[in-house]
CSV table of C-alpha atoms and ligand atoms in Angstrom, one decimal:
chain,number,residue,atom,x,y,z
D,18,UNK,CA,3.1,10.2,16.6
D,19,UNK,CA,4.6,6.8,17.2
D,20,UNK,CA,5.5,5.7,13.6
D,21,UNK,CA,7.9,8.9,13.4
D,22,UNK,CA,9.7,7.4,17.0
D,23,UNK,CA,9.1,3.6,15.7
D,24,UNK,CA,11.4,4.2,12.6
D,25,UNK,CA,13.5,6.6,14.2
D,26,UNK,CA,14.8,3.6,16.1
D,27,UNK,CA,14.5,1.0,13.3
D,28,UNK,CA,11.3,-0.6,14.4
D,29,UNK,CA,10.0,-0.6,10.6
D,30,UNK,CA,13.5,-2.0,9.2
D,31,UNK,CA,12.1,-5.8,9.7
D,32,UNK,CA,9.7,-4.8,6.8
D,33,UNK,CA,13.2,-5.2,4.5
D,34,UNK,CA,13.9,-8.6,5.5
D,35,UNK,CA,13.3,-11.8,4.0
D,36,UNK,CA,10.3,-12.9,6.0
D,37,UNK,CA,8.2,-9.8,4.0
D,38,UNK,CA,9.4,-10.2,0.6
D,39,UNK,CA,7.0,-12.5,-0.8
D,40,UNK,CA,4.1,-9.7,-0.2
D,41,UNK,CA,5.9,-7.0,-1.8
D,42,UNK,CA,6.9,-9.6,-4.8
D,43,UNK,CA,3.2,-10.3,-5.0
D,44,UNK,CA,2.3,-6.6,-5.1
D,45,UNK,CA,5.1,-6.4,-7.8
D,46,UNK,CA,3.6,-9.2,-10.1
D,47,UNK,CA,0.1,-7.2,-10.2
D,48,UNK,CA,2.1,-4.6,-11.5
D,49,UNK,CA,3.5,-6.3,-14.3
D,50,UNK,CA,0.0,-7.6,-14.8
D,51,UNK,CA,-2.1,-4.6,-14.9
D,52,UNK,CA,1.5,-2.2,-16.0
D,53,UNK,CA,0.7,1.6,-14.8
D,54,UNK,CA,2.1,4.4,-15.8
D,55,UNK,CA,1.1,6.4,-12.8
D,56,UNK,CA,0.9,4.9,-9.1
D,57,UNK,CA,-0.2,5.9,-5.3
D,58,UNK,CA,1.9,4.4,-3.2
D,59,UNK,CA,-0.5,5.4,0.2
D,60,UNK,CA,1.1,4.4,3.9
D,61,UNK,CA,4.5,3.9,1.8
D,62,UNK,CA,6.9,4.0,4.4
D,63,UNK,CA,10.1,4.3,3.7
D,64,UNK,CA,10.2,3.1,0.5
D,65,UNK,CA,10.8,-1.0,0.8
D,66,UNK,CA,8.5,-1.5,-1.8
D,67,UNK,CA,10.4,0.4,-4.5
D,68,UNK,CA,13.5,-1.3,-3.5
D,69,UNK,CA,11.6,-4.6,-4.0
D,70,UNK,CA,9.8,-3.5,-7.3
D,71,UNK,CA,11.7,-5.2,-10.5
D,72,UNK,CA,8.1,-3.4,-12.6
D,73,UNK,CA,9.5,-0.2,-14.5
D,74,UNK,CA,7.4,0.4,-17.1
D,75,UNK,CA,5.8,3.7,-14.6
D,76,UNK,CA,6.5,7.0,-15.7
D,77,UNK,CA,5.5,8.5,-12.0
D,78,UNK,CA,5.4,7.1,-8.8
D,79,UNK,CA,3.8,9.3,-5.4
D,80,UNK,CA,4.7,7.7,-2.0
D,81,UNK,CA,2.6,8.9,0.9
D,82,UNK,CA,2.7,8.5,4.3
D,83,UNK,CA,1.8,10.7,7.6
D,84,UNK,CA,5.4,9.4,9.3
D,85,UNK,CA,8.1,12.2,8.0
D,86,UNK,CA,11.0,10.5,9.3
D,87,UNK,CA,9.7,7.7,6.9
D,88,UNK,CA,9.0,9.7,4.3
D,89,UNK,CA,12.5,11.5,4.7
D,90,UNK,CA,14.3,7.9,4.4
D,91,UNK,CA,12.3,7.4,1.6
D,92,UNK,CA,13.3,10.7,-0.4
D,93,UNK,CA,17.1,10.1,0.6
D,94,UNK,CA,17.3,6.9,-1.3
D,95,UNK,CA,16.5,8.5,-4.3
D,96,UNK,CA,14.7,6.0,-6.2
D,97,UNK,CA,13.8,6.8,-9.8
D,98,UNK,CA,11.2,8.3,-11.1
D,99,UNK,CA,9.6,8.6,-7.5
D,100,UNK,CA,8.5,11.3,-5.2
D,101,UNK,CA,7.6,10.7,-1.5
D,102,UNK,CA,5.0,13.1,0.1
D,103,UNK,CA,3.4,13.5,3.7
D,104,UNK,CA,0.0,13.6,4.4
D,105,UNK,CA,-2.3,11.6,6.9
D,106,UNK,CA,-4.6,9.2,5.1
D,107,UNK,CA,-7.6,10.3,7.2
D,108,UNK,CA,-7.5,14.1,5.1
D,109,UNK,CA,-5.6,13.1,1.9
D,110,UNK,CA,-7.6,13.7,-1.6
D,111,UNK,CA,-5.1,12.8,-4.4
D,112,UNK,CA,-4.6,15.4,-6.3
D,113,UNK,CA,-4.0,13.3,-10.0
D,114,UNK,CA,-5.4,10.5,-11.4
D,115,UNK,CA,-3.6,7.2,-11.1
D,116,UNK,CA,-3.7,3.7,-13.3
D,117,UNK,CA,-2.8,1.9,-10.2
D,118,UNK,CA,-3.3,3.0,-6.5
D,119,UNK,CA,-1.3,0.6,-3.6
D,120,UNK,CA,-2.5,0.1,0.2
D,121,UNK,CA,0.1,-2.2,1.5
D,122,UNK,CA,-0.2,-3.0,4.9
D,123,UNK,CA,-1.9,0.5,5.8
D,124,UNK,CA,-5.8,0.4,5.2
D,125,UNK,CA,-6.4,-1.5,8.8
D,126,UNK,CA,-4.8,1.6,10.7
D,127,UNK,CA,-7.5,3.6,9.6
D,128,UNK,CA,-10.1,3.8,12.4
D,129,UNK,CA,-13.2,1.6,11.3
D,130,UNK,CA,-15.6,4.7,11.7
D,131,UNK,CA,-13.7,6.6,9.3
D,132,UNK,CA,-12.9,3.3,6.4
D,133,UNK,CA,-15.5,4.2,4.1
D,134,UNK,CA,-14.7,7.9,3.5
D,135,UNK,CA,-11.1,7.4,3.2
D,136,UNK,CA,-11.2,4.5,0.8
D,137,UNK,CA,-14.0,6.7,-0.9
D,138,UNK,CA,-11.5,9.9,-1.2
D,139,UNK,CA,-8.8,7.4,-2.4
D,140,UNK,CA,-11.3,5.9,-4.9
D,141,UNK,CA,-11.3,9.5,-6.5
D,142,UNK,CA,-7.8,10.0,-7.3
D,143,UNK,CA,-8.0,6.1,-9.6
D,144,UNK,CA,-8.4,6.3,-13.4
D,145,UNK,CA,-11.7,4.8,-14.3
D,146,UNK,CA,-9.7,1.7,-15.6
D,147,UNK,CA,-7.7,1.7,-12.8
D,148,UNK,CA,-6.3,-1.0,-10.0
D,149,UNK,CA,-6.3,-1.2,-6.8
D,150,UNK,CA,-4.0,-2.8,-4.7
D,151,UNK,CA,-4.5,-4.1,-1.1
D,152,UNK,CA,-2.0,-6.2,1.0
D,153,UNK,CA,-3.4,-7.3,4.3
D,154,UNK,CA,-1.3,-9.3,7.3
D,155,UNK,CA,-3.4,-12.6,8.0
D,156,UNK,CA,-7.2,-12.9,8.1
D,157,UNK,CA,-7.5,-8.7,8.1
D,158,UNK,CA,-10.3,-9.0,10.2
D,159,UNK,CA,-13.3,-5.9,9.9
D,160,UNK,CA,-11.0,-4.7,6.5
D,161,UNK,CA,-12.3,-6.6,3.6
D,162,UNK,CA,-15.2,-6.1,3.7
D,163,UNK,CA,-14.7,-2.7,2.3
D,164,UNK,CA,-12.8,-4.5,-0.9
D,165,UNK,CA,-14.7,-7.5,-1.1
D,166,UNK,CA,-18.2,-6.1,-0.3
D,167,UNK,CA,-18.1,-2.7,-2.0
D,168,UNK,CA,-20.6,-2.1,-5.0
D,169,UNK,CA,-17.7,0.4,-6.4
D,170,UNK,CA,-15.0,-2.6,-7.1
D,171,UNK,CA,-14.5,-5.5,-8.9
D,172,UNK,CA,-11.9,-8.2,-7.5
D,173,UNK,CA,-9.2,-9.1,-9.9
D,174,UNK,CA,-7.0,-11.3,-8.6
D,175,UNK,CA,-6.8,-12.4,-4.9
D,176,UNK,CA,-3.6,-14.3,-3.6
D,177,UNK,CA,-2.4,-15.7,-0.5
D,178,UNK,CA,1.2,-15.6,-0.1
D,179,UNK,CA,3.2,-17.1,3.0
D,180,UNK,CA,6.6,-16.2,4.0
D,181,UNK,CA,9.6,-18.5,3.6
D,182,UNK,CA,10.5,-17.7,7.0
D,183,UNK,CA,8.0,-19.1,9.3
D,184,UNK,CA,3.9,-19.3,9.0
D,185,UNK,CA,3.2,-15.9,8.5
D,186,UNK,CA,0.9,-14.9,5.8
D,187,UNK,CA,-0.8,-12.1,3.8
D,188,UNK,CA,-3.8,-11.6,1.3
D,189,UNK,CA,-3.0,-9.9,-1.7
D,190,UNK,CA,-6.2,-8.3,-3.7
D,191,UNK,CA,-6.5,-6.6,-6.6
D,192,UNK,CA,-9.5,-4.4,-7.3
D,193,UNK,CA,-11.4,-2.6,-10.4
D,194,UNK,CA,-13.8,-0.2,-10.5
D,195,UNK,CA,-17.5,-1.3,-11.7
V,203,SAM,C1,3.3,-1.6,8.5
V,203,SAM,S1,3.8,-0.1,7.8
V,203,SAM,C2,3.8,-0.5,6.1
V,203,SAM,C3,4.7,0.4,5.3
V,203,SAM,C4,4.8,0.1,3.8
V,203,SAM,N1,3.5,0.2,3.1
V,203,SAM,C5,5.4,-1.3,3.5
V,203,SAM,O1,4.7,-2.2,3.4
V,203,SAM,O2,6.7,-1.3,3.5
V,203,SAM,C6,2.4,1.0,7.9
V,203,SAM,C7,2.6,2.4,7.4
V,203,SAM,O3,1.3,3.0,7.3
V,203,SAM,C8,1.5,4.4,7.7
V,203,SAM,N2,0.2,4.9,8.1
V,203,SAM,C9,-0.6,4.5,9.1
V,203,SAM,N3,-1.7,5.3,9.3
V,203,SAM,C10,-1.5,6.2,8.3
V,203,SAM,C11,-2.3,7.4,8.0
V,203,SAM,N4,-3.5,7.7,8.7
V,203,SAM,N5,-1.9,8.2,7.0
V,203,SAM,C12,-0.7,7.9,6.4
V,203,SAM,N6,0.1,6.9,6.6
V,203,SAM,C13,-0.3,6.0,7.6
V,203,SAM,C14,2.6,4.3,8.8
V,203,SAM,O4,3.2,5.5,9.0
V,203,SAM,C15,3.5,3.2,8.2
V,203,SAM,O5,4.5,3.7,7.4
C-alpha cells in the first residue's frame, strides 16, 4: 500500500511544516469551540495534528488510519490521552460514540462509489450532538457535496484558511447532525 512506503521515506513529513499549520490551527479552534470529550481522529497519520492541538479539555482521543508505519509513528510519540489504531476507512464502524469526529485531509481518498456508505458508517459512531470535522485541500472537487448537500448534517462553521507560505489553501467545515 503506498502510504506505508510514502512515510517510510518521509514523504508525509511536509504535513509538519509551516506551510500546513494554519489547517490544523483551524481544526484546533473548532475544538475549542464545540470542546469534546471524546474524538475520531479518521486518516490521522502520524499524529501532526495532536502535535499541533493546544485544545485539552478531551478525555479520549482514537487516531485511525489504514497506513501502520503511520500509525506506529503515531503510537511512539506517546501523546496523552491518545490511542492510534489501524483500520481502512472503506470497512471501519467505530465502535464508541464520539462528541467530535475529524476527517482532515482523508475523505477525498475514498473512492466516490463508495463516499456515501463510509461517511454513513462514520455518521454512526457521532453523539447525536456531535461535530464533525472536514479539512479539504483547495476547491475539494466531487467531496462536498456529501457535507454540504447531505439531509443528515447541518454546517456550523465553514472557513477558508491560506498558508503563510505560498497560495495554497484549504476549506475547513464543521458539521451537525439534523
Ligand atoms: C494527506 S494524509 C493526512 C494525514 C493527517 N490527517 C494529517 O492531516 O496530518 C492522508 C491520510 O489518509 C490516510 N488514508 C487514506 N485512505 C485511507 C483509508 N481508506 N483508510 C484509512 N486511512 C486512509 C492515509 O494513510 C494518510 O495517512
Amino acid at each position: 500500500m503506498k502510504f506505508n512506503s510514502q512515510y517510510f521515506r518521509g514523504k508525509w513529513d511536509k504535513l509538519g511544516g509551516e506551510k500546513e499549520r494554519v489547517r490544523y490551527e483551524q481544526i484546533d479552534s473548532f475544538l475549542h469551540r464545540w470542546q469534546p470529550k471524546s474524538i475520531l481522529d479518521l486518516g490521522c497519520g502520524d499524529g501532526v495534528l495532536n502535535r499541533r492541538m493546544t485544545y485539552d479539555g478531551f478525555t479520549s482521543f482514537l487516531g485511525v488510519d489504514y497506513a501502520e508505519v503511520s500509525v506506529k509513528m503515531a503510537q511512539k510519540q506517546h501523546f496523552p490521552k491518545a490511542d492510534f489504531e489501524t483500520h481502512d476507512l472503506l470497512h471501519f464502524t467505530p465502535k464508541d460514540i464520539y462528541d467530535v469526529i475529524i476527517l482532515n485531509e482523508a475523505f477525498y481518498y475514498i473512492h466516490d462509489s463508495e463516499r456515501t456508505r463510509v461517511l454513513n458508517n462514520i455518521l454512526s459512531g457521532l453523539h447525536e450532538n456531535g461535530i464533525l470535522i472536514v479539512s479539504i485541500f483547495r476547491e475539494g472537487a466531487t467531496c462536498w457535496e456529501y457535507f454540504k448537500e447531505n439531509p443528515k448534517l447541518k454546517e456550523e462553521a465553514f472557513e477558508v484558511v491560506h498558508s503563510t507560505v505560498d497560495d495554497t489553501y484549504w476549506k475547513v467545515g464543521a458539521y451537525s447532525q439534523v
